[in-house]
């Protein structure tokens, strides 16, 4: 008995859909794995960094477990079900996955023999996050069309852009002040540089070279071409929401652990980062408000 075949979806499109969902599930599994074997859990995965760095990594793992993992799982499931909402979950994750893979992989104190660890044994997992971020990023962007963009109110948008720009400048000044301290005195006031110099430079390069420029680029696109650049803006804001949540979770873990390095310019971050986190979530919710109302 002949059965009718469904030709509504080309084979290559179906293949890509299954691959993207599989990648999302694998990366979600990696984040769960890190939370279990890393400093947050069993401590089997030992990072080559300072004690303060360990506290921060525990906070990162906690945020990834509670936020990144559900986003990837829900996005992967909805994508398998051919639901349009999948793209709004998947697009939040790629840049943070790449950032995490790079910072975990190259931000270790490889040159300090006194800091022991086995993080190099997990190389393939960090690499998988970077590759997974590239795959999900490219695929999720292609899922959007210009019709997905909401209607923006110029006056409220300008106020929001100014607020975010101000706190991005504060963030920039905070990191630049740390760099200037190291250049002038060889260390930061808290000793965070001397305890983990590689991690210090990796984070400053990633934030000053990627995170903050992406922030200003997002604000510019929101003002100049919010409809045509809508998926790019969502991609950037996904990064701010997920990484911003992680940074604030790190600070909470550091506070609860009595981290002595949580002082000076880092302490200023206890004021700046929560506000940036709130603004990031507010901006993201504003970007998807029409989709939420339709539900």
PDB file of C-alpha atoms in Angstrom, residues 6 8-27 72-73 75-83 86 90 132 135-136 139-140 142-143:
ATOM      1  CA  UNK A   6       5.269  14.915   2.805  1.00  0.00           C
ATOM      2  CA  UNK A   8       6.598  20.312   2.421  1.00  0.00           C
ATOM      3  CA  UNK A   9      10.119  20.457   3.849  1.00  0.00           C
ATOM      4  CA  UNK A  10      13.194  19.951   1.613  1.00  0.00           C
ATOM      5  CA  UNK A  11      15.572  17.239   2.783  1.00  0.00           C
ATOM      6  CA  UNK A  12      18.435  19.649   3.424  1.00  0.00           C
ATOM      7  CA  UNK A  13      16.184  21.821   5.585  1.00  0.00           C
ATOM      8  CA  UNK A  14      15.060  18.810   7.626  1.00  0.00           C
ATOM      9  CA  UNK A  15      18.690  17.700   7.981  1.00  0.00           C
ATOM     10  CA  UNK A  16      19.730  21.141   9.217  1.00  0.00           C
ATOM     11  CA  UNK A  17      16.842  21.241  11.669  1.00  0.00           C
ATOM     12  CA  UNK A  18      17.820  17.897  13.201  1.00  0.00           C
ATOM     13  CA  UNK A  19      21.494  18.885  13.350  1.00  0.00           C
ATOM     14  CA  UNK A  20      20.761  22.200  15.088  1.00  0.00           C
ATOM     15  CA  UNK A  21      18.537  20.492  17.667  1.00  0.00           C
ATOM     16  CA  UNK A  22      21.161  17.797  18.260  1.00  0.00           C
ATOM     17  CA  UNK A  23      23.853  20.453  18.738  1.00  0.00           C
ATOM     18  CA  UNK A  24      21.605  22.312  21.203  1.00  0.00           C
ATOM     19  CA  UNK A  25      21.031  19.127  23.229  1.00  0.00           C
ATOM     20  CA  UNK A  26      24.741  18.225  23.233  1.00  0.00           C
ATOM     21  CA  UNK A  27      25.756  21.724  24.406  1.00  0.00           C
ATOM     22  CA  UNK A  72      19.073  25.138  24.662  1.00  0.00           C
ATOM     23  CA  UNK A  73      16.769  22.260  25.589  1.00  0.00           C
ATOM     24  CA  UNK A  75      14.922  25.708  21.772  1.00  0.00           C
ATOM     25  CA  UNK A  76      16.051  22.289  20.542  1.00  0.00           C
ATOM     26  CA  UNK A  77      12.696  20.654  21.298  1.00  0.00           C
ATOM     27  CA  UNK A  78      10.676  23.444  19.671  1.00  0.00           C
ATOM     28  CA  UNK A  79      12.957  23.316  16.650  1.00  0.00           C
ATOM     29  CA  UNK A  80      12.307  19.587  16.261  1.00  0.00           C
ATOM     30  CA  UNK A  81       8.595  20.318  16.467  1.00  0.00           C
ATOM     31  CA  UNK A  82       8.963  22.993  13.750  1.00  0.00           C
ATOM     32  CA  UNK A  83       7.690  25.663  16.136  1.00  0.00           C
ATOM     33  CA  UNK A  86      12.423  27.956  18.745  1.00  0.00           C
ATOM     34  CA  UNK A  90      18.224  29.482  20.400  1.00  0.00           C
ATOM     35  CA  UNK A 132      28.135  24.686  18.748  1.00  0.00           C
ATOM     36  CA  UNK A 135      26.327  26.469  14.295  1.00  0.00           C
ATOM     37  CA  UNK A 136      23.394  27.653  16.410  1.00  0.00           C
ATOM     38  CA  UNK A 139      21.114  28.802  11.926  1.00  0.00           C
ATOM     39  CA  UNK A 140      19.047  30.844  14.391  1.00  0.00           C
ATOM     40  CA  UNK A 142      18.472  32.540   9.285  1.00  0.00           C
ATOM     41  CA  UNK A 143      15.161  31.653  10.973  1.00  0.00           C
TER      42      UNK A 143
END
